[in-house]
Amino acid sequence: MMQQQNYITSLTSLRGIAALWVMLFHLDVIFFYRDFGPLIPHELTGIITKGYLWVDFFFLLSGFVISHVYGATFASSSDKVKLIKTFLWARFTRIYPLHLFILVLLVPLAIIVPLLFPAVVDGSWETFLAWPALLDNLLLINAMNQHVYLSWNIVSWSIGAEWWAYVCACFILPFVFKSNLTYKSIALVVSGAVLIGMFSIRGNLDITFDYGWVRCLAEFILGTIVYQVFMHQVGEVWLSKNSSFLISALMIVMAFHFGLSDILLITLFILLLLCAAYNNGLVKRALERKTLRYLGDISYSIYMMHGFWFLVFWFSLTYLKSEFKITSLSVPVKLRLGFCFVGLTIISAHYTYHYIEIKARQFLRSTKFLQWKKSTVNG
């Protein structure tokens, strides 16, 4: 399958920054909802409490990048069936091995830990590690409201949502790339209306197990439309400037700080995405620095592994409260725990990226695996 190979490398670093921000959001959730107080007082700033919105940035970015890599191929291919199979297999091997690996880690823990440390089992244990929801997680249908709670790797709802966006992309990409401006505009309006409708009903876009796939799909489509803007170089003269990127980034930080509308932040994310994609100057060079690029490379592992460590820390605090009667944590202790959470996430992400993500993907796409699969079917 022919693909666009000139990757927009500066976007990789933004993905890493977004993953770190979501991680800090969940670290705050652990302390706050375990009654140890927030990382930063919520009444002072929303800089962390709005962190769930960086998942929306992931969805926008996904639509944009998938369009960049596969869009032209979907628009021109004569063998759609083969293309769809190849595309979906490529995406499956990208996301599923790490998802499965973390479930494999959690299942024995869910069996053994209650036997060894019964004090950790509370109401949240019954939902986070609910056995009826395990199959939905394995089938990537854990963002379709079958169960009214987050379960197992609590961040993996977005991976399930993303998978079904990929399935829909097989039909979305040909439509967006081959339709005229009127139909593209209709797709833009409908996607925007869905997000505004969801926001109006809920008051925010923190929609996860309960129709998170709709949130994802709407933003994925928006990402494909944003790529059309990029491809036709709309606004490039202004948006490619270093100052435009810095202003859009500052506006996002301020919108987070003041807790402004989620819909406004989606708009600002689109602006930031275009500024980064267009930029060929100082911003691009900064975003392509080795450390930031590597954080972007391992961002999927950071995102997924911090969900694992979330559960570890969440139930560890329960154990501290019940067994050691610890009811408060000083700021220095919370900072040390926070550094441990971040450090464990990044270190484990480094290894899962190299030894789970890459190794599994390479094997599943290899001739050796395909030959084994063929012999198994024939045998």
Coordinates of N, CA and C in Angstrom, one line a residue, residues 50-239:
K50 N -8.4 20.4 33.7 CA -8.9 20.3 32.3 C -8.1 19.4 31.4
G51 N -7.2 18.6 32.1 CA -6.2 17.8 31.3 C -6.9 16.7 30.5
Y52 N -8.1 16.3 30.9 CA -8.8 15.3 30.1 C -8.9 15.7 28.6
L53 N -8.9 17.0 28.3 CA -9.1 17.5 27.0 C -8.0 17.1 26.0
W54 N -6.8 16.8 26.6 CA -5.7 16.4 25.7 C -6.0 15.1 24.9
V55 N -6.9 14.4 25.4 CA -7.4 13.2 24.7 C -8.1 13.6 23.4
D56 N -8.8 14.7 23.5 CA -9.4 15.3 22.3 C -8.4 15.7 21.3
F57 N -7.3 16.3 21.8 CA -6.2 16.6 20.9 C -5.7 15.4 20.2
F58 N -5.5 14.2 20.9 CA -5.1 13.0 20.3 C -6.1 12.6 19.1
F59 N -7.4 12.7 19.4 CA -8.3 12.3 18.3 C -8.2 13.2 17.1
L60 N -8.1 14.5 17.3 CA -7.9 15.4 16.2 C -6.6 15.1 15.4
L61 N -5.6 14.9 16.2 CA -4.3 14.6 15.6 C -4.3 13.3 14.8
S62 N -5.0 12.3 15.3 CA -5.2 11.0 14.7 C -5.8 11.2 13.3
G63 N -6.9 11.9 13.3 CA -7.6 12.1 12.0 C -6.7 12.9 11.0
F64 N -5.9 13.8 11.5 CA -5.0 14.6 10.7 C -3.9 13.7 10.1
V65 N -3.2 12.9 11.0 CA -2.1 12.1 10.6 C -2.5 10.9 9.7
I66 N -3.6 10.3 10.0 CA -4.1 9.2 9.2 C -4.4 9.7 7.8
S67 N -5.0 10.9 7.7 CA -5.2 11.6 6.4 C -3.9 11.8 5.7
H68 N -2.9 12.3 6.4 CA -1.7 12.6 5.8 C -1.0 11.3 5.2
V69 N -1.1 10.2 6.0 CA -0.4 9.0 5.6 C -1.2 8.2 4.6
Y70 N -2.5 8.1 4.8 CA -3.3 7.1 4.0 C -4.3 7.8 3.1
G71 N -4.6 9.1 3.3 CA -5.7 9.7 2.6 C -5.7 9.6 1.1
A72 N -4.6 9.9 0.5 CA -4.4 9.9 -1.0 C -4.6 8.5 -1.5
T73 N -4.1 7.5 -0.8 CA -4.2 6.1 -1.2 C -5.6 5.7 -1.2
F74 N -6.4 6.0 -0.2 CA -7.8 5.7 -0.1 C -8.6 6.3 -1.3
A75 N -8.2 7.5 -1.6 CA -8.9 8.3 -2.7 C -8.6 7.7 -4.1
S76 N -7.5 7.0 -4.3 CA -7.1 6.6 -5.6 C -7.1 5.1 -5.8
S77 N -7.1 4.3 -4.7 CA -7.0 2.9 -4.9 C -8.1 2.2 -5.6
S78 N -7.8 1.3 -6.5 CA -8.8 0.5 -7.2 C -9.2 -0.8 -6.5
D79 N -8.3 -1.2 -5.6 CA -8.6 -2.5 -4.9 C -8.9 -2.1 -3.4
K80 N -10.1 -1.7 -3.2 CA -10.5 -1.2 -1.9 C -10.5 -2.2 -0.8
V81 N -10.9 -3.5 -1.2 CA -10.9 -4.5 -0.2 C -9.6 -4.8 0.4
K82 N -8.6 -5.0 -0.5 CA -7.2 -5.2 -0.1 C -6.7 -4.1 0.7
L83 N -7.0 -2.9 0.3 CA -6.5 -1.7 1.0 C -7.0 -1.6 2.4
I84 N -8.3 -1.9 2.6 CA -9.0 -1.8 3.9 C -8.3 -2.9 4.8
K85 N -8.1 -4.1 4.3 CA -7.5 -5.2 5.1 C -6.1 -4.7 5.6
T86 N -5.4 -4.2 4.6 CA -4.0 -3.8 4.9 C -4.0 -2.7 6.0
F87 N -4.8 -1.7 5.8 CA -4.9 -0.5 6.6 C -5.3 -1.0 8.1
L88 N -6.4 -1.7 8.2 CA -6.9 -2.1 9.5 C -5.9 -3.0 10.2
W89 N -5.2 -3.9 9.5 CA -4.2 -4.7 10.1 C -3.0 -3.9 10.6
A90 N -2.6 -2.9 9.8 CA -1.5 -2.0 10.3 C -1.9 -1.2 11.5
R91 N -3.2 -0.8 11.6 CA -3.6 0.0 12.8 C -3.8 -1.0 14.0
F92 N -4.3 -2.2 13.7 CA -4.5 -3.2 14.8 C -3.2 -3.5 15.5
T93 N -2.2 -3.8 14.6 CA -0.8 -4.1 15.2 C -0.2 -3.0 15.8
R94 N -0.6 -1.8 15.6 CA -0.1 -0.6 16.2 C -0.6 -0.5 17.6
I95 N -1.9 -0.7 17.8 CA -2.5 -0.4 19.1 C -2.8 -1.6 20.0
Y96 N -3.0 -2.8 19.4 CA -3.6 -3.9 20.3 C -2.5 -4.6 21.1
P97 N -1.3 -4.8 20.6 CA -0.4 -5.6 21.5 C -0.1 -5.0 22.9
L98 N 0.1 -3.7 23.0 CA 0.3 -3.1 24.3 C -1.0 -3.1 25.1
H99 N -2.1 -2.9 24.5 CA -3.4 -3.0 25.2 C -3.6 -4.4 25.8
L100 N -3.3 -5.4 25.0 CA -3.4 -6.8 25.5 C -2.4 -7.1 26.6
F101 N -1.2 -6.6 26.4 CA -0.1 -6.8 27.4 C -0.6 -6.3 28.8
I102 N -1.1 -5.1 28.8 CA -1.5 -4.5 30.1 C -2.7 -5.3 30.7
L103 N -3.6 -5.7 29.9 CA -4.7 -6.6 30.4 C -4.1 -7.9 31.0
V104 N -3.1 -8.4 30.4 CA -2.5 -9.6 30.9 C -1.8 -9.4 32.2
L105 N -1.3 -8.2 32.4 CA -0.7 -7.8 33.7 C -1.7 -7.7 34.7
L106 N -2.9 -7.1 34.4 CA -3.9 -6.7 35.4 C -4.7 -7.9 35.8
V107 N -4.9 -8.9 35.0 CA -5.8 -10.0 35.3 C -5.2 -10.8 36.5
P108 N -4.0 -11.2 36.5 CA -3.5 -11.9 37.7 C -3.4 -11.1 38.9
L109 N -3.2 -9.8 38.8 CA -3.2 -8.9 39.9 C -4.6 -8.8 40.5
A110 N -5.6 -8.8 39.6 CA -7.0 -8.7 40.1 C -7.4 -9.9 40.9
I111 N -6.7 -11.1 40.6 CA -7.0 -12.3 41.4 C -6.2 -12.4 42.7
I112 N -4.9 -12.0 42.6 CA -3.9 -12.3 43.7 C -4.0 -11.2 44.8
V113 N -4.1 -9.9 44.3 CA -4.0 -8.8 45.3 C -5.1 -8.9 46.4
P114 N -6.4 -9.2 46.1 CA -7.4 -9.3 47.1 C -7.1 -10.4 48.1
L115 N -6.4 -11.4 47.7 CA -6.1 -12.5 48.6 C -5.0 -12.1 49.6
L116 N -4.0 -11.3 49.1 CA -2.9 -10.9 49.9 C -3.1 -9.6 50.7
F117 N -3.9 -8.7 50.1 CA -4.2 -7.4 50.7 C -5.7 -7.1 50.6
P118 N -6.5 -7.8 51.4 CA -7.9 -7.6 51.3 C -8.4 -6.2 51.6
A119 N -7.5 -5.4 52.3 CA -7.9 -4.0 52.6 C -8.0 -3.1 51.4
V120 N -7.5 -3.5 50.3 CA -7.5 -2.6 49.1 C -8.9 -2.7 48.4
V121 N -9.6 -3.8 48.7 CA -10.9 -4.0 47.9 C -12.0 -3.1 48.5
D122 N -12.4 -2.1 47.7 CA -13.5 -1.2 48.1 C -14.4 -1.2 46.9
G123 N -15.3 -0.2 46.9 CA -16.3 -0.1 45.8 C -15.6 0.2 44.5
S124 N -14.5 0.9 44.5 CA -13.9 1.2 43.2 C -13.2 0.0 42.6
W125 N -12.8 -0.9 43.5 CA -12.2 -2.2 43.0 C -13.2 -2.9 42.2
E126 N -14.4 -2.9 42.7 CA -15.5 -3.7 42.0 C -15.8 -3.2 40.6
T127 N -15.6 -1.9 40.4 CA -15.9 -1.3 39.1 C -14.6 -1.3 38.2
F128 N -13.5 -0.8 38.7 CA -12.3 -0.7 37.9 C -11.9 -2.0 37.4
L129 N -12.0 -3.1 38.2 CA -11.6 -4.4 37.8 C -12.8 -5.4 37.8
A130 N -13.8 -4.9 37.1 CA -15.1 -5.7 37.0 C -14.9 -6.8 35.9
W131 N -15.1 -8.0 36.3 CA -14.9 -9.1 35.4 C -15.9 -9.1 34.2
P132 N -17.2 -8.6 34.4 CA -18.1 -8.6 33.3 C -17.6 -7.6 32.2
A133 N -16.7 -6.7 32.5 CA -16.2 -5.7 31.5 C -15.0 -6.1 30.8
L134 N -14.4 -7.3 31.2 CA -13.1 -7.7 30.6 C -13.3 -8.0 29.2
L135 N -14.3 -8.7 28.8 CA -14.5 -9.1 27.4 C -14.7 -7.8 26.5
D136 N -15.4 -6.8 27.0 CA -15.6 -5.6 26.3 C -14.2 -4.9 26.0
N137 N -13.3 -5.0 27.0 CA -12.0 -4.4 26.8 C -11.2 -5.2 25.8
L138 N -11.3 -6.5 25.8 CA -10.6 -7.3 24.9 C -11.1 -7.1 23.4
L139 N -12.4 -6.8 23.3 CA -13.0 -6.6 22.0 C -13.0 -5.1 21.6
L140 N -12.4 -4.3 22.4 CA -12.3 -2.8 22.1 C -13.7 -2.2 21.9
I141 N -14.6 -2.6 22.7 CA -16.0 -2.0 22.7 C -16.3 -1.4 24.0
N142 N -15.2 -0.9 24.7 CA -15.3 -0.4 26.1 C -15.6 1.1 26.1
A143 N -16.0 1.7 25.0 CA -16.5 3.1 25.0 C -17.9 3.2 24.4
M144 N -18.7 2.2 24.6 CA -20.0 2.2 23.9 C -21.1 2.0 24.9
N145 N -20.8 2.3 26.2 CA -21.9 2.4 27.2 C -22.5 1.1 27.7
Q146 N -21.7 0.0 27.4 CA -22.3 -1.3 27.9 C -22.2 -1.3 29.5
H147 N -21.2 -0.7 30.1 CA -21.1 -0.7 31.5 C -20.9 0.8 31.9
V148 N -21.5 1.1 33.0 CA -21.5 2.5 33.4 C -20.4 2.8 34.3
Y149 N -19.2 2.4 33.9 CA -18.0 2.8 34.7 C -16.8 2.5 33.8
L150 N -15.7 3.2 34.2 CA -14.4 2.9 33.5 C -13.9 1.5 34.1
S151 N -13.2 0.7 33.3 CA -12.8 -0.6 33.8 C -11.4 -1.0 33.2
W152 N -10.8 -1.8 34.0 CA -9.4 -2.4 33.8 C -8.5 -1.2 33.5
N153 N -7.8 -1.2 32.4 CA -6.9 -0.1 32.1 C -7.8 1.1 31.8
I154 N -8.0 2.0 32.8 CA -9.1 3.0 32.7 C -8.9 3.9 31.5
V155 N -7.7 4.0 30.9 CA -7.5 4.9 29.8 C -7.8 4.3 28.5
S156 N -8.0 2.9 28.5 CA -8.1 2.2 27.2 C -9.4 2.4 26.5
W157 N -10.4 3.0 27.2 CA -11.6 3.3 26.5 C -11.3 4.1 25.2
S158 N -10.3 5.0 25.3 CA -10.0 5.8 24.1 C -9.4 5.0 23.0
I159 N -8.7 3.9 23.4 CA -8.1 3.0 22.4 C -9.2 2.2 21.6
G160 N -10.2 1.8 22.4 CA -11.4 1.2 21.8 C -12.1 2.2 20.8
A161 N -12.3 3.4 21.3 CA -12.9 4.4 20.5 C -12.1 4.7 19.2
E162 N -10.8 4.7 19.4 CA -9.9 5.0 18.3 C -10.0 3.9 17.2
W163 N -10.1 2.7 17.7 CA -10.2 1.5 16.8 C -11.4 1.7 15.8
W164 N -12.5 2.0 16.4 CA -13.7 2.1 15.6 C -13.7 3.3 14.7
A165 N -12.9 4.3 15.1 CA -12.7 5.5 14.2 C -11.9 5.0 13.0
Y166 N -10.9 4.1 13.2 CA -10.1 3.6 12.1 C -11.0 2.8 11.2
V167 N -11.9 2.0 11.7 CA -12.9 1.2 10.9 C -13.7 2.2 10.0
C168 N -14.2 3.3 10.7 CA -15.0 4.3 9.9 C -14.1 5.0 8.9
A169 N -12.8 5.2 9.2 CA -11.9 5.9 8.3 C -11.9 5.3 7.0
C170 N -12.1 4.0 6.9 CA -12.1 3.3 5.5 C -13.2 3.9 4.6
F171 N -14.2 4.5 5.2 CA -15.3 5.2 4.4 C -15.1 6.7 4.5
I172 N -14.6 7.2 5.6 CA -14.5 8.6 5.8 C -13.5 9.2 4.8
L173 N -12.3 8.6 4.7 CA -11.2 9.1 4.0 C -11.5 9.3 2.5
P174 N -12.1 8.2 1.8 CA -12.5 8.4 0.4 C -13.5 9.5 0.2
F175 N -14.4 9.6 1.2 CA -15.4 10.7 1.1 C -14.8 12.1 1.2
V176 N -14.0 12.3 2.2 CA -13.4 13.6 2.4 C -12.5 14.0 1.3
F177 N -11.7 13.1 0.8 CA -10.7 13.4 -0.2 C -11.2 13.5 -1.6
K178 N -12.4 12.9 -1.8 CA -12.9 13.0 -3.2 C -14.1 13.9 -3.3
S179 N -14.7 14.4 -2.2 CA -15.9 15.2 -2.3 C -15.5 16.7 -2.5
N180 N -16.5 17.4 -2.9 CA -16.3 18.8 -3.1 C -16.4 19.6 -1.8
L181 N -16.2 20.9 -1.9 CA -16.1 21.8 -0.8 C -17.5 21.7 0.0
T182 N -18.6 21.6 -0.7 CA -19.9 21.6 0.0 C -20.0 20.4 0.9
Y183 N -19.6 19.2 0.4 CA -19.7 18.0 1.3 C -18.7 18.1 2.4
K184 N -17.5 18.6 2.1 CA -16.5 18.8 3.2 C -17.1 19.7 4.3
S185 N -17.7 20.7 3.9 CA -18.3 21.7 4.8 C -19.4 21.0 5.6
I186 N -20.2 20.2 5.0 CA -21.3 19.5 5.7 C -20.7 18.6 6.8
A187 N -19.6 17.8 6.4 CA -18.9 17.0 7.4 C -18.4 17.8 8.5
L188 N -17.9 18.9 8.3 CA -17.4 19.8 9.3 C -18.5 20.3 10.3
V189 N -19.6 20.7 9.7 CA -20.7 21.2 10.5 C -21.3 20.1 11.3
V190 N -21.5 18.9 10.7 CA -22.1 17.8 11.4 C -21.2 17.4 12.6
S191 N -19.9 17.2 12.4 CA -19.0 16.9 13.4 C -19.0 17.9 14.6
G192 N -18.9 19.2 14.2 CA -19.0 20.2 15.2 C -20.3 20.2 16.0
A193 N -21.4 20.0 15.3 CA -22.7 20.0 15.9 C -22.8 18.8 16.9
V194 N -22.2 17.7 16.6 CA -22.2 16.5 17.5 C -21.5 16.9 18.8
L195 N -20.3 17.5 18.6 CA -19.5 17.8 19.8 C -20.2 18.9 20.7
I196 N -20.8 19.9 20.0 CA -21.5 20.9 20.7 C -22.7 20.3 21.5
G197 N -23.4 19.4 20.8 CA -24.6 18.7 21.4 C -24.2 17.9 22.6
M198 N -23.1 17.1 22.5 CA -22.6 16.4 23.6 C -22.1 17.3 24.8
F199 N -21.5 18.4 24.4 CA -21.1 19.3 25.5 C -22.3 20.0 26.1
S200 N -23.3 20.3 25.4 CA -24.5 20.9 25.9 C -25.2 20.0 26.9
I201 N -25.2 18.7 26.6 CA -25.9 17.7 27.5 C -25.1 17.5 28.7
R202 N -23.8 17.3 28.6 CA -22.9 17.0 29.7 C -22.3 18.1 30.5
G203 N -22.1 19.3 29.8 CA -21.5 20.4 30.4 C -20.0 20.4 30.2
N204 N -19.5 19.2 29.7 CA -18.0 19.1 29.4 C -17.9 18.0 28.3
L205 N -16.7 17.7 27.9 CA -16.4 16.7 26.9 C -15.7 15.5 27.6
D206 N -15.8 15.4 28.9 CA -15.1 14.3 29.6 C -16.1 13.0 29.5
I207 N -16.2 12.6 28.3 CA -17.1 11.5 27.9 C -16.3 10.3 27.6
T208 N -16.4 9.2 28.3 CA -15.4 8.1 28.2 C -16.1 6.8 27.8
F209 N -16.4 6.0 28.9 CA -17.1 4.7 28.6 C -18.5 4.9 28.1
D210 N -19.1 6.1 28.3 CA -20.5 6.4 27.9 C -20.4 7.2 26.6
Y211 N -20.3 6.5 25.5 CA -20.3 7.0 24.1 C -19.0 7.8 23.8
G212 N -17.9 7.5 24.4 CA -16.7 8.1 24.1 C -16.3 7.9 22.7
W213 N -16.8 6.8 22.1 CA -16.5 6.5 20.6 C -17.1 7.6 19.7
V214 N -18.3 8.2 20.2 CA -18.9 9.3 19.4 C -18.0 10.5 19.4
R215 N -17.5 10.8 20.6 CA -16.6 11.9 20.8 C -15.4 11.8 19.9
C216 N -14.8 10.6 20.0 CA -13.6 10.3 19.2 C -13.9 10.4 17.7
L217 N -15.0 9.8 17.2 CA -15.3 9.8 15.8 C -15.5 11.2 15.3
A218 N -16.2 12.1 16.0 CA -16.5 13.4 15.6 C -15.2 14.2 15.4
E219 N -14.3 14.0 16.4 CA -13.0 14.7 16.4 C -12.0 14.1 15.3
F220 N -12.1 12.9 15.1 CA -11.3 12.2 14.0 C -11.7 12.8 12.7
I221 N -13.0 13.0 12.5 CA -13.5 13.6 11.2 C -13.0 15.0 11.1
L222 N -13.1 15.8 12.2 CA -12.6 17.1 12.2 C -11.1 17.2 11.9
G223 N -10.4 16.2 12.3 CA -9.0 16.1 12.0 C -8.7 15.9 10.5
T224 N -9.6 15.1 9.9 CA -9.5 14.9 8.4 C -9.8 16.2 7.7
I225 N -10.7 16.9 8.2 CA -11.1 18.2 7.5 C -9.9 19.2 7.7
V226 N -9.4 19.2 8.9 CA -8.2 20.1 9.2 C -7.1 19.8 8.2
Y227 N -6.9 18.5 8.0 CA -5.8 18.2 7.0 C -6.1 18.7 5.6
Q228 N -7.4 18.8 5.2 CA -7.7 19.4 4.0 C -7.3 20.8 3.9
V229 N -7.5 21.5 5.0 CA -7.1 22.9 5.2 C -5.6 23.0 5.0
F230 N -4.9 22.1 5.7 CA -3.4 22.1 5.6 C -3.0 21.8 4.2
M231 N -3.6 20.8 3.5 CA -3.2 20.4 2.2 C -3.4 21.5 1.2
H232 N -4.4 22.3 1.4 CA -4.6 23.5 0.5 C -4.0 24.8 1.0
Q233 N -3.1 24.6 2.0 CA -2.3 25.7 2.5 C -3.1 27.0 2.9
V234 N -4.3 26.8 3.4 CA -5.2 27.9 3.9 C -4.6 28.5 5.1
G235 N -4.3 29.8 5.1 CA -3.8 30.5 6.2 C -2.3 30.3 6.5
E236 N -1.6 29.6 5.6 CA -0.2 29.2 5.8 C 0.7 30.4 6.1
V237 N 0.5 31.5 5.4 CA 1.3 32.7 5.5 C 1.4 33.2 7.0
W238 N 0.2 33.1 7.6 CA 0.2 33.6 9.0 C 0.4 32.5 10.0
L239 N -0.1 31.4 9.8 CA -0.1 30.3 10.8 C 1.3 29.7 10.8

